[in-house]
Coordinates of C-alpha atoms in Angstrom, one line a residue:
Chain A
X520 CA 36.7 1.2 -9.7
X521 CA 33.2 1.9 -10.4
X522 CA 32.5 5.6 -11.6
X523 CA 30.1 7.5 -10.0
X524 CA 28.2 8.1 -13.9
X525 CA 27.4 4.5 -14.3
X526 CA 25.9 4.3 -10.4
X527 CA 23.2 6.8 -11.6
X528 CA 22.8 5.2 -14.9
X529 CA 22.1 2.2 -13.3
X530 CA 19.3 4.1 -10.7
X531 CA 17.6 5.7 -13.6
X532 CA 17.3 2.3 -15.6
X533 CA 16.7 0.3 -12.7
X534 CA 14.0 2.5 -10.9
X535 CA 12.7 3.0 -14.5
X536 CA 12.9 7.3 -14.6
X537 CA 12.6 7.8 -18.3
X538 CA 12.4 11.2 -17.5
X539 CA 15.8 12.1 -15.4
X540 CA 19.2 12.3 -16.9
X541 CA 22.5 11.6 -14.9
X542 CA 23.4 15.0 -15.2
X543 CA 20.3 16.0 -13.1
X544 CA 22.0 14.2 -10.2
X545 CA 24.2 15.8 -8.2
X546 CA 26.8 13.4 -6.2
X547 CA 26.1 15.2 -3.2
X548 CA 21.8 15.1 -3.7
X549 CA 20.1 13.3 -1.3
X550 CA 18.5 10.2 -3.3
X551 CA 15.7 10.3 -0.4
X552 CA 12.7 12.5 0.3
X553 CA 11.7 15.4 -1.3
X554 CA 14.3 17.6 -1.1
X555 CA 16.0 15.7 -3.5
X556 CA 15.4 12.9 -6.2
X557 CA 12.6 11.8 -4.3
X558 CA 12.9 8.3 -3.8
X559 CA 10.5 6.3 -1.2
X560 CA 10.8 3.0 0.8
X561 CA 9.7 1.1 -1.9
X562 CA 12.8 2.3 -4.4
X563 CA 15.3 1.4 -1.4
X564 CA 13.9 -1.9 -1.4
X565 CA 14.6 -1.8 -5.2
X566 CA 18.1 -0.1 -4.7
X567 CA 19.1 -3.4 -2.7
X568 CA 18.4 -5.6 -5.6
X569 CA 20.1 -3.4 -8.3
X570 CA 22.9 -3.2 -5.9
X571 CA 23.1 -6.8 -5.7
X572 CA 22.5 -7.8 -9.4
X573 CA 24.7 -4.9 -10.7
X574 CA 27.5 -4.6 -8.7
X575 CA 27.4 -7.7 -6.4
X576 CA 26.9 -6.2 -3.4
X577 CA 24.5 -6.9 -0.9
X578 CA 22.6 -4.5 1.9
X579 CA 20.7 -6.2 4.6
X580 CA 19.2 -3.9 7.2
X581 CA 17.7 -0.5 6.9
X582 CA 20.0 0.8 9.1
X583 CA 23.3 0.9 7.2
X584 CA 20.7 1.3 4.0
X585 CA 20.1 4.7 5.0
X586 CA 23.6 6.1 5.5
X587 CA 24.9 4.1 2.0
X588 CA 21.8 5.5 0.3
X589 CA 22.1 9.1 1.0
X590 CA 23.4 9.9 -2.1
X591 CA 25.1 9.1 -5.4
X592 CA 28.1 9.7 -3.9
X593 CA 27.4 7.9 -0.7
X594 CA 26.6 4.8 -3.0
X595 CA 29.6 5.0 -5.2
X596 CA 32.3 5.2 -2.0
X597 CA 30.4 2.3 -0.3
X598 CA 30.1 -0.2 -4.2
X599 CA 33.8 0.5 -4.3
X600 CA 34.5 -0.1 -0.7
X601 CA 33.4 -3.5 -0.4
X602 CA 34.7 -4.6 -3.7
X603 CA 37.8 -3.9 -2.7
X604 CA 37.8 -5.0 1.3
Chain B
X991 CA -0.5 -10.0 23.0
X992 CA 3.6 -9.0 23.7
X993 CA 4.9 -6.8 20.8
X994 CA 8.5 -7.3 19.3
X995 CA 9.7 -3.7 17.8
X996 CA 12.6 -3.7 16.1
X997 CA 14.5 -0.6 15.7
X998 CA 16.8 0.8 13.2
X999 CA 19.8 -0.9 14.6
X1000 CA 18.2 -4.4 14.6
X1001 CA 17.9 -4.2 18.3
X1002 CA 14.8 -5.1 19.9
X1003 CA 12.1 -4.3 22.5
X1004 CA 9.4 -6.1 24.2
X1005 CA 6.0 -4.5 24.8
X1006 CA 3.4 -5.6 26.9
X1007 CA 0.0 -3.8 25.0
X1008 CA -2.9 -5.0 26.8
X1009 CA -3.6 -2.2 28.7
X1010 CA -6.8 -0.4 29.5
X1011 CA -7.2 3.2 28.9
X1012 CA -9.8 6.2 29.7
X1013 CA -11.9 6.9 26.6
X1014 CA -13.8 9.5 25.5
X1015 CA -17.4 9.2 24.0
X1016 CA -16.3 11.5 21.0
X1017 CA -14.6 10.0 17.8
X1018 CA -11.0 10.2 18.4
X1019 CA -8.5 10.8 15.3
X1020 CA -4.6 8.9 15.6
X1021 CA -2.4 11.0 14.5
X1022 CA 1.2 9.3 13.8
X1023 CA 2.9 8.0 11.2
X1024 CA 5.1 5.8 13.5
X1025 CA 4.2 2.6 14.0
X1026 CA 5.5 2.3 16.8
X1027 CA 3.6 5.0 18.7
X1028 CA 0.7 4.1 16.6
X1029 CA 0.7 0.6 17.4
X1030 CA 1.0 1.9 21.3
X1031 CA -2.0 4.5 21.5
X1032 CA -4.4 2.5 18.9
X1033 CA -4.3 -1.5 20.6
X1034 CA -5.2 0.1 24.1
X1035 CA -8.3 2.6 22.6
X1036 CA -9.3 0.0 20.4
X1037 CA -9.6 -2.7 23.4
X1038 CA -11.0 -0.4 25.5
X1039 CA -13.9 0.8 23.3
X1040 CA -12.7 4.2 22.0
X1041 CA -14.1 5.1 18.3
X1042 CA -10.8 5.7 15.8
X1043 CA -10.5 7.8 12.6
X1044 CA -7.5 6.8 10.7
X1045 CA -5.9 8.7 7.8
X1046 CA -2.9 8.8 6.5
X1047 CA -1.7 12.3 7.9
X1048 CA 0.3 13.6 5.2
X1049 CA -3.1 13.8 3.1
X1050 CA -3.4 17.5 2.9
X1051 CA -6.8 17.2 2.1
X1052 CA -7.9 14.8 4.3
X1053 CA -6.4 16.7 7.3
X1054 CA -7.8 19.8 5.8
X1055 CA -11.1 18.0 5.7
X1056 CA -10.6 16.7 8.7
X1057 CA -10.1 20.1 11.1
X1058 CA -12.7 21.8 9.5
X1059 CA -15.6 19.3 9.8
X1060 CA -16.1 17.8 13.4
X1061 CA -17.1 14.4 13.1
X1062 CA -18.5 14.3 15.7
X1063 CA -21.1 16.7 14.6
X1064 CA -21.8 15.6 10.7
X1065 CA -25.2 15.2 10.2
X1066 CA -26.6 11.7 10.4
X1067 CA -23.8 10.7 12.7
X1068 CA -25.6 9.3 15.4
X1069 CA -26.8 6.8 12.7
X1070 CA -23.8 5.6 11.7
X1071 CA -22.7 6.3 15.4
X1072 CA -23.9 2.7 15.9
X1073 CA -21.7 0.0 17.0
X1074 CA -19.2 2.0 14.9
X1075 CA -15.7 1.7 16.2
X1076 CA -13.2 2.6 13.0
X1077 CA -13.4 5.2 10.5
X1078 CA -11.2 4.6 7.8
X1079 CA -10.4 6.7 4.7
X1080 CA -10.1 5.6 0.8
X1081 CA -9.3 7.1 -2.2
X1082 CA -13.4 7.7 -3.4
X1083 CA -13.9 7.5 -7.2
X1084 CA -14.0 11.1 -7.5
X1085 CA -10.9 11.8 -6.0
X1086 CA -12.4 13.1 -2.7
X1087 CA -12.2 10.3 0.1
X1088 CA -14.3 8.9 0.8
X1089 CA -15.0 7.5 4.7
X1090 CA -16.1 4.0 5.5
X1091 CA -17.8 3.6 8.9
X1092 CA -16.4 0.1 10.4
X1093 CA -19.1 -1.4 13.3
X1094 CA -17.4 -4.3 15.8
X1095 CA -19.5 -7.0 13.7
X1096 CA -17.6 -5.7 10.7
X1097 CA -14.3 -5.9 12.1
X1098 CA -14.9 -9.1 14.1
X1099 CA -16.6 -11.3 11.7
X1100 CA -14.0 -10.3 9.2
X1101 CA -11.3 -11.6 11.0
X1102 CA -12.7 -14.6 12.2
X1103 CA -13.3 -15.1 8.3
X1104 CA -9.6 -14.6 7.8
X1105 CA -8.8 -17.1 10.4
X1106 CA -10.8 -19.7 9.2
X1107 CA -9.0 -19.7 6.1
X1108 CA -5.5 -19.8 8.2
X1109 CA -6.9 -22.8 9.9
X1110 CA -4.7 -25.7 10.1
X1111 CA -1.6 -23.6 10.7
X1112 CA 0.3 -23.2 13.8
X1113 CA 1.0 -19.7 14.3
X1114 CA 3.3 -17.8 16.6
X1115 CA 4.7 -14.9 15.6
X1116 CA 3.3 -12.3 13.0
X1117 CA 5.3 -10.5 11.2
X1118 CA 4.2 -7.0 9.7
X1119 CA 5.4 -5.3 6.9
X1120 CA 2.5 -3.0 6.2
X1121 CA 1.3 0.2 7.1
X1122 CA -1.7 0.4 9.9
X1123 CA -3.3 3.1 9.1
X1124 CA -5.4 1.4 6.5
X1125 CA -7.9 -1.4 6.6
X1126 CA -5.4 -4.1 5.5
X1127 CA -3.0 -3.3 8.0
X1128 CA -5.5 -3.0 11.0
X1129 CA -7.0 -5.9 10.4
X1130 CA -4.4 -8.6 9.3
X1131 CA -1.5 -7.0 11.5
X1132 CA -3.4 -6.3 14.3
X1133 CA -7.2 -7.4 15.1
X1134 CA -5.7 -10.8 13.7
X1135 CA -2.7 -11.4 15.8
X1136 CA -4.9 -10.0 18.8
X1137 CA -8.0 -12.9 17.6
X1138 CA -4.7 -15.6 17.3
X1139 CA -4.6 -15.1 21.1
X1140 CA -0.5 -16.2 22.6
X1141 CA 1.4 -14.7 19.7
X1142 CA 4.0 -12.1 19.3
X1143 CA 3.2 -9.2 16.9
X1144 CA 6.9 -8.3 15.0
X1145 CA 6.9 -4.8 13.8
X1146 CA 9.5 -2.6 12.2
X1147 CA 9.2 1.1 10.9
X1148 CA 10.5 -0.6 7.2
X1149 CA 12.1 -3.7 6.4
X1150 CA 14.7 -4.2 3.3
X1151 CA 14.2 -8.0 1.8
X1152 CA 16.7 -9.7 3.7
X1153 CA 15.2 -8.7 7.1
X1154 CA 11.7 -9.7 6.3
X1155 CA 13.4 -12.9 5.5
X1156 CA 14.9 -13.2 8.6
X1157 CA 12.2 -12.7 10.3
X1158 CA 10.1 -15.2 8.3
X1159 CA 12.8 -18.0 9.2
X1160 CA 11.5 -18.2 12.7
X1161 CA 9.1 -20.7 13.1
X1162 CA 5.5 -20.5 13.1
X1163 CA 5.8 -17.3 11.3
X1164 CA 3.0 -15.1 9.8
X1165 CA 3.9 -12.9 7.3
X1166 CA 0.7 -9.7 6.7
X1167 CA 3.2 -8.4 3.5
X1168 CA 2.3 -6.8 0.0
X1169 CA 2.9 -7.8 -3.7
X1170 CA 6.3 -5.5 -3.3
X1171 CA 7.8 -7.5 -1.0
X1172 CA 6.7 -11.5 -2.3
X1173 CA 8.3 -10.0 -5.5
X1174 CA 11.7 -8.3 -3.9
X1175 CA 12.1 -11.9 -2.0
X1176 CA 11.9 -13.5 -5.4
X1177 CA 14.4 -11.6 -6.8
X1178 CA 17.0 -12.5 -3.4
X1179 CA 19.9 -14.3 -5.1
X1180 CA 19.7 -16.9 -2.4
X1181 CA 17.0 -19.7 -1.1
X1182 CA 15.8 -20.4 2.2
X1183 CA 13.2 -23.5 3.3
X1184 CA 10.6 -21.5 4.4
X1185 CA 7.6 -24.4 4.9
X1186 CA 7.1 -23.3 7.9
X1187 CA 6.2 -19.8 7.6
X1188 CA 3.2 -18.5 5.7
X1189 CA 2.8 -14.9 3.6
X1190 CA -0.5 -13.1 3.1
X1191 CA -0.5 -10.3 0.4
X1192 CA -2.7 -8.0 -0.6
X1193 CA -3.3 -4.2 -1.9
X1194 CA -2.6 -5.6 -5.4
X1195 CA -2.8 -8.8 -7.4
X1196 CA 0.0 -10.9 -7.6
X1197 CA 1.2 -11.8 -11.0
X1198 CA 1.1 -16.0 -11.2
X1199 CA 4.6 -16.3 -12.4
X1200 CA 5.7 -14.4 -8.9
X1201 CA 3.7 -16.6 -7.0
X1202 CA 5.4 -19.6 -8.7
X1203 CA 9.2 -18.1 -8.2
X1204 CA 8.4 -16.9 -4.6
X1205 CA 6.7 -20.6 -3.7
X1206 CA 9.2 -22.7 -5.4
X1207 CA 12.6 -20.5 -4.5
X1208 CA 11.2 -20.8 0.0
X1209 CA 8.4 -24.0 -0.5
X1210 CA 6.4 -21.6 1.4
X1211 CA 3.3 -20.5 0.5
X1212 CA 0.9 -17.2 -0.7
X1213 CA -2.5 -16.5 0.6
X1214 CA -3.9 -13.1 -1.3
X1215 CA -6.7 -10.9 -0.1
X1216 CA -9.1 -9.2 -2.6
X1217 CA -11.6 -6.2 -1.5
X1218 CA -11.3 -2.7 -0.7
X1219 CA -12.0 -0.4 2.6
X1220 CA -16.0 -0.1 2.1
X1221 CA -16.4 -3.6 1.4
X1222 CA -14.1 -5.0 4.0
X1223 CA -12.6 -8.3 2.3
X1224 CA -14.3 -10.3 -0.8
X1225 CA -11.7 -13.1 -1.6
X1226 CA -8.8 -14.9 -1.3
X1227 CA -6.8 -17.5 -3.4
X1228 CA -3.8 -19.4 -2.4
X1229 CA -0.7 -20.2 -4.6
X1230 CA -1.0 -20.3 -8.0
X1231 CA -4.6 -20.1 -8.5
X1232 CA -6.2 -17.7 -11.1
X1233 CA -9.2 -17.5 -9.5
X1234 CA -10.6 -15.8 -6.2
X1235 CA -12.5 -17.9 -3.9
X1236 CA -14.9 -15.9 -1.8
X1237 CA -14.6 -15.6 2.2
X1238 CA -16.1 -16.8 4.3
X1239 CA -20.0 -15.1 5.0
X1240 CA -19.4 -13.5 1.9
X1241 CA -21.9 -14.2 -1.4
X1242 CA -21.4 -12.7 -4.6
X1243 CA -23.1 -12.4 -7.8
X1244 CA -22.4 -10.8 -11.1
X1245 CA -24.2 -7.5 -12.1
X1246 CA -23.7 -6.6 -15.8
X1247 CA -20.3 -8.1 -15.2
X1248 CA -19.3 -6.5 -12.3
X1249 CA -19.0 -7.9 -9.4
X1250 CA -22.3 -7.7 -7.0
X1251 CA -21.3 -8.2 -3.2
X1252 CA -23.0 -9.1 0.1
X1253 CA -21.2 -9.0 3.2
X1254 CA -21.2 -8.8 6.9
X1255 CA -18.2 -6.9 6.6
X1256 CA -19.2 -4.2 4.2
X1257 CA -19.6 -1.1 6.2
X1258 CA -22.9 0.3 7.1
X1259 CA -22.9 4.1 6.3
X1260 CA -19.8 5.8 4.2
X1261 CA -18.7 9.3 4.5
X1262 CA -19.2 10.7 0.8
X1263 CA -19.6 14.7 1.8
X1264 CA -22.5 13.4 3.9
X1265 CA -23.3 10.3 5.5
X1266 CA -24.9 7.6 3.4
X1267 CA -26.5 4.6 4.0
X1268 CA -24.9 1.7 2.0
X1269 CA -27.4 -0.2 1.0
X1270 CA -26.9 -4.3 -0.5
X1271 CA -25.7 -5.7 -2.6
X1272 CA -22.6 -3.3 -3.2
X1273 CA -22.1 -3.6 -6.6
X1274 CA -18.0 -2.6 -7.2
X1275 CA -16.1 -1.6 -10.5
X1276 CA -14.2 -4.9 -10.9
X1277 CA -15.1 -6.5 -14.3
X1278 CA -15.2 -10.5 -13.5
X1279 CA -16.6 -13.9 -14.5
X1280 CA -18.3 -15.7 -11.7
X1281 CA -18.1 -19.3 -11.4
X1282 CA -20.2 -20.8 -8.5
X1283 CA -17.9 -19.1 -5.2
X1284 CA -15.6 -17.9 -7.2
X1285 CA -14.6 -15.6 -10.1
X1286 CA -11.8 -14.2 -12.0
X1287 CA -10.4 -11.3 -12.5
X1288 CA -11.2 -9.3 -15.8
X1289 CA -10.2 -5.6 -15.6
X1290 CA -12.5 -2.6 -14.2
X1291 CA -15.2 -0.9 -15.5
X1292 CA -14.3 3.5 -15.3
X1293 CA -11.0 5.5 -15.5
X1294 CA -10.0 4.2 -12.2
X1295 CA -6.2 3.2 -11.7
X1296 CA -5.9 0.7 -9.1
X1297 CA -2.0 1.7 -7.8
X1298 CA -1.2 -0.3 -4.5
X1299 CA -4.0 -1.0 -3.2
X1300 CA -5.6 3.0 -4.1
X1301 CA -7.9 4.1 -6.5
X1302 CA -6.7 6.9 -8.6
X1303 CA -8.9 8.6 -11.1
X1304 CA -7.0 9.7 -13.9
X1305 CA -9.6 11.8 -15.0
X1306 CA -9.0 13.7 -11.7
X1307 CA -5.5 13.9 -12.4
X1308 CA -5.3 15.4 -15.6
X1309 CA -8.1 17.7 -13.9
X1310 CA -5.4 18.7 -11.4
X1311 CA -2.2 18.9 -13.8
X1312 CA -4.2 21.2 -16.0
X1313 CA -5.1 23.8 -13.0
X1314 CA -0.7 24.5 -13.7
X1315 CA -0.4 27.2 -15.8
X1316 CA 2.4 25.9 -17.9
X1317 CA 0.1 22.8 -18.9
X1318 CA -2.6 22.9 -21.6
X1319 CA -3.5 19.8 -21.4
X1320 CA -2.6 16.1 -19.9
X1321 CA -3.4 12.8 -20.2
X1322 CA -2.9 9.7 -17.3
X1323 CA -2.5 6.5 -18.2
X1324 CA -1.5 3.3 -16.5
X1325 CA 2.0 1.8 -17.8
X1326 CA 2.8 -1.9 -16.6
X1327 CA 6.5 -2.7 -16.5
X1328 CA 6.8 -5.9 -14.9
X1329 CA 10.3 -6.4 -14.2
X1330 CA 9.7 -3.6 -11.5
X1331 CA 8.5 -4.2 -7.6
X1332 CA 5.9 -1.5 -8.1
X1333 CA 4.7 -2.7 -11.5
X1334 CA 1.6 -0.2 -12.2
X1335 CA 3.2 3.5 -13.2
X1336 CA 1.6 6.3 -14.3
X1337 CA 2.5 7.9 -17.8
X1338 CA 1.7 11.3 -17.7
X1339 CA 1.9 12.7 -21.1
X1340 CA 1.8 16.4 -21.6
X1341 CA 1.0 19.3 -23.7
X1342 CA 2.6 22.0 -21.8
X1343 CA 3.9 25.2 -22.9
X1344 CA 7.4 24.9 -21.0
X1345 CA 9.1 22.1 -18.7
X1346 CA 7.5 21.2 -15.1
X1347 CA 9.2 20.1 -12.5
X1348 CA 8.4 16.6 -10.9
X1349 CA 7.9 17.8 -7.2
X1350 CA 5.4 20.7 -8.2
X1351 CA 3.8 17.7 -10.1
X1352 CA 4.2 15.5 -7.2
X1353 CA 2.8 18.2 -4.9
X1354 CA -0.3 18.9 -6.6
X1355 CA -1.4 15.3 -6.7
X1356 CA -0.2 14.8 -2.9
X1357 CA -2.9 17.4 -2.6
X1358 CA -5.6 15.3 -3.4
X1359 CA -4.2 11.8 -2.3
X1360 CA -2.0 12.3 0.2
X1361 CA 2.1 11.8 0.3
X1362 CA 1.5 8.5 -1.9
X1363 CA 3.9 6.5 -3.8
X1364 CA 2.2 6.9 -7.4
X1365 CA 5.3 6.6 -9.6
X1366 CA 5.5 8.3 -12.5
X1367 CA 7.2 9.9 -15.5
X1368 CA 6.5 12.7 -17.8
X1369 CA 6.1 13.1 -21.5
X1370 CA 6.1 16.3 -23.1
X1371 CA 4.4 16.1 -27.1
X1372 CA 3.5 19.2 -29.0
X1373 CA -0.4 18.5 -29.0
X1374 CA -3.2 16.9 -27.6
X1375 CA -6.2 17.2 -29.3
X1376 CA -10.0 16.2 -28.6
X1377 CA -11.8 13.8 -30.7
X1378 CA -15.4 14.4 -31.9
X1379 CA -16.6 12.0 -29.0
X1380 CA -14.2 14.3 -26.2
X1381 CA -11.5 12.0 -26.0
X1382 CA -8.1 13.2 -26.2
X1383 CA -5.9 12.3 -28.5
X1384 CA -2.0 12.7 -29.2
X1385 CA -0.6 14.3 -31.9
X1386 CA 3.5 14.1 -32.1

């Protein structure tokens, strides 16, 4: 079971912002545009590769990108998801 | 030329573009961040003769700019009126953008230079990952494709790794892409025999060690574009060449060591608070060593950040950030971190007499270059002082 804490750990060290703790994401903040963290198509592309090198899981169309990406949350439920199916 | 969109859902649709529409004799301003309504309204003017402003329309000041000032009624404009048929917008030096009048001999010679240098190659389908509403895009992942003649223009509002991939395992495949993506398809756990399919980059150098990890992990290979909006294209190199090999058309010389260029397919007249008449050679920041046709890369020569393809003065930056009344003073500089897609980052480091937040930040600067994807991150240190020669200076 991955934790919802180290999901955010790993999108602050992989998208490299030195300047945001895990505590300033809330589970439930969108991840996208800027009403939240304020991430852009080029950090989804690099979401897919963390995904994949991190937690073994791999997203390949935008489409289902955007639902899994919506936030933290969103993230964790679908990492734990398919490791377990 | 037939256009493939594909949506969000990976379905696709089939679009016949060539289509002639009514013009108007006035400048004409395409206003979408879509592609696929841009890609609609802008092939048909285009072919039919309209003249085009594009801008990226989240640029606050550009649009501001833009409804304020008719272009149509700027002094000098029947001068650069002539056989003008794009107006694009860059990120000027100053910070204020700067316009670069495009005539049809611009465009067309300039992608007739780009096809020479595709010769040899059997191509079918291009595949486009960029944005259009800047010179790159328009004239690699559209005036090119339309030039090819018989091919099928493949567009999608944004593509993840694996689709572009997908797409590129068609045959006959053009790929108009930027350093983000060669470097994202290196990193794909999995390889694919992509000989047949070719990749153009540009906006920003390619590192040689991506090159060599894209080309050996899909046998395919890299052509990379060098130049900026006013100049139109310099150079290209393929694979794992350092240097830049000059288009074709295109002479160059060295000018105190920057690099002096004359083209066919840098524009006429700019758009720099008035219209000016560029006169040649252009002489550019880029620092270089020239060596017959062709030169390498050796830095630039002001406080310019190159970021993507833009030019960011940092010095107009720190300008901005200091207008926030909770910051005394700032300081931009570029960070490379190149494990990251989008290597370049800003550092901003600040003296500031209380924490601000990253969107006012963000908001300020979008201001000035539009709704761009500088990345950043913040530094807070108790002072910045001035040197005796102005400079600033941190003090911990």
């Amino acid at each position: 079971m991955i934790k919802i804490e180290d999901v955010k750990a790993k999108i602050i060290e992989g998208l490299n912002l030195e300047d945001i703790t895990t505590d300033e994401i809330e589970d439930d903040m969108a991840l996208f545009g800027d009403d939240g963290l304020g991430l852009d198509s080029v950090d989804a592309i690099e979401l897919t590769l963390i995904l994949e090198k991190e937690f073994s899981v791999k997203i390949t169309n935008m489409a289902e990108a955007e639902n899994i990406f919506a936030s933290s949350a969103s993230l964790t439920e679908y990492i734990n998801n398919e490791k377990n199916s | 030329m037939i256009l493939e969109y594909i949506n969000l859902d990976g379905s696709k649709e089939l679009i016949d573009l060539e289509k002639s529409v009514t013009i108007s004799p006035h400048w004409d301003y395409i206003q979408t961040t879509n592609k696929l309504d841009f890609i609609k309204t802008f092939i048909p003017k285009y072919l039919s003769g309209q003249k085009i402003v594009l801008f990226d329309a989240n640029h606050k000041q550009l649009l501001d700019f833009y409804n304020n000032n008719n272009i149509n009624e700027l002094k000098s404009i029947d001068k650069a009126n002539k056989n003008s048929k794009i107006l694009f917008f860059t990120s000027g030096s100053s910070g204020f953008p700067v316009g670069a009048f495009k005539s049809e001999d611009n465009l067309l010679l300039e992608v007739e230079s780009l096809k020479k240098i595709l010769a040899n190659r059997d191509i079918k389908r291009v595949v486009v990952s960029v944005p259009f509403v800047h010179i790159y895009g328009i004239l690699a992942g559209l005036l090119l494709p339309i030039k090819l003649d018989c091919v099928t223009l493949v567009v999608k509002e944004d593509f993840l790794p694996y689709e572009l991939l997908e797409e590129a395992l068609k045959e006959d495949t053009l790929v108009i892409t930027t350093p983000v993506f060669i470097k994202a398809m290196a990193k794909l756990p999995e390889s694919k025999d992509l000989s047949h399919a070719l990749f153009v980059s540009s906006t920003a150098p390619l590192a040689l060690e991506d090159v060599a990890i894209f080309e050996d992990k899909y046998s395919s290979n890299i052509v990379q574009l060098f130049g900026s909006t006013e100049t139109g294209g310099i150079a290209y190199k393929k694979g794992r060449s350092a240097e830049w090999n000059t288009l074709p058309y295109v002479k160059i010389q060295s000018s105190d060591d920057k690099l002096s260029v004359r083209s066919p397919f840098i524009s006429n007249y700019i758009l720099n608070s008035e219209i000016i008449e560029l006169i040649q050679p252009y002489i550019t920041e880029d620092i270089v060593e020239i060596k017959d046709k062709t030169f390498t890369l050796i830095g630039r020569s002001n406080k310019l950040i190159k970021i993507a393809g833009k030019r960011i003065s940092a010095t107009l930056i720190e300008n901005i950030l200091e207008e926030i009344p909770e910051i005394n003073k700032a300081i931009v500089s570029l960070v490379y971190k190149k494990e990251l897609l989008r290597s370049e980052q800003i550092l901003i480091t600040l003296e500031a007499s209380g924490e601000v937040s990253k969107r006012l930040i963000k908001e300020k600067i979008s201001q000035y270059y539009g709704i761009i994807t500088i990345p950043f991150n913040l530094k807070y240190v108790d002072k910045i002082n001035n040197s005796a020669m102005g400079k600033k200076v941190i003090f911990n």
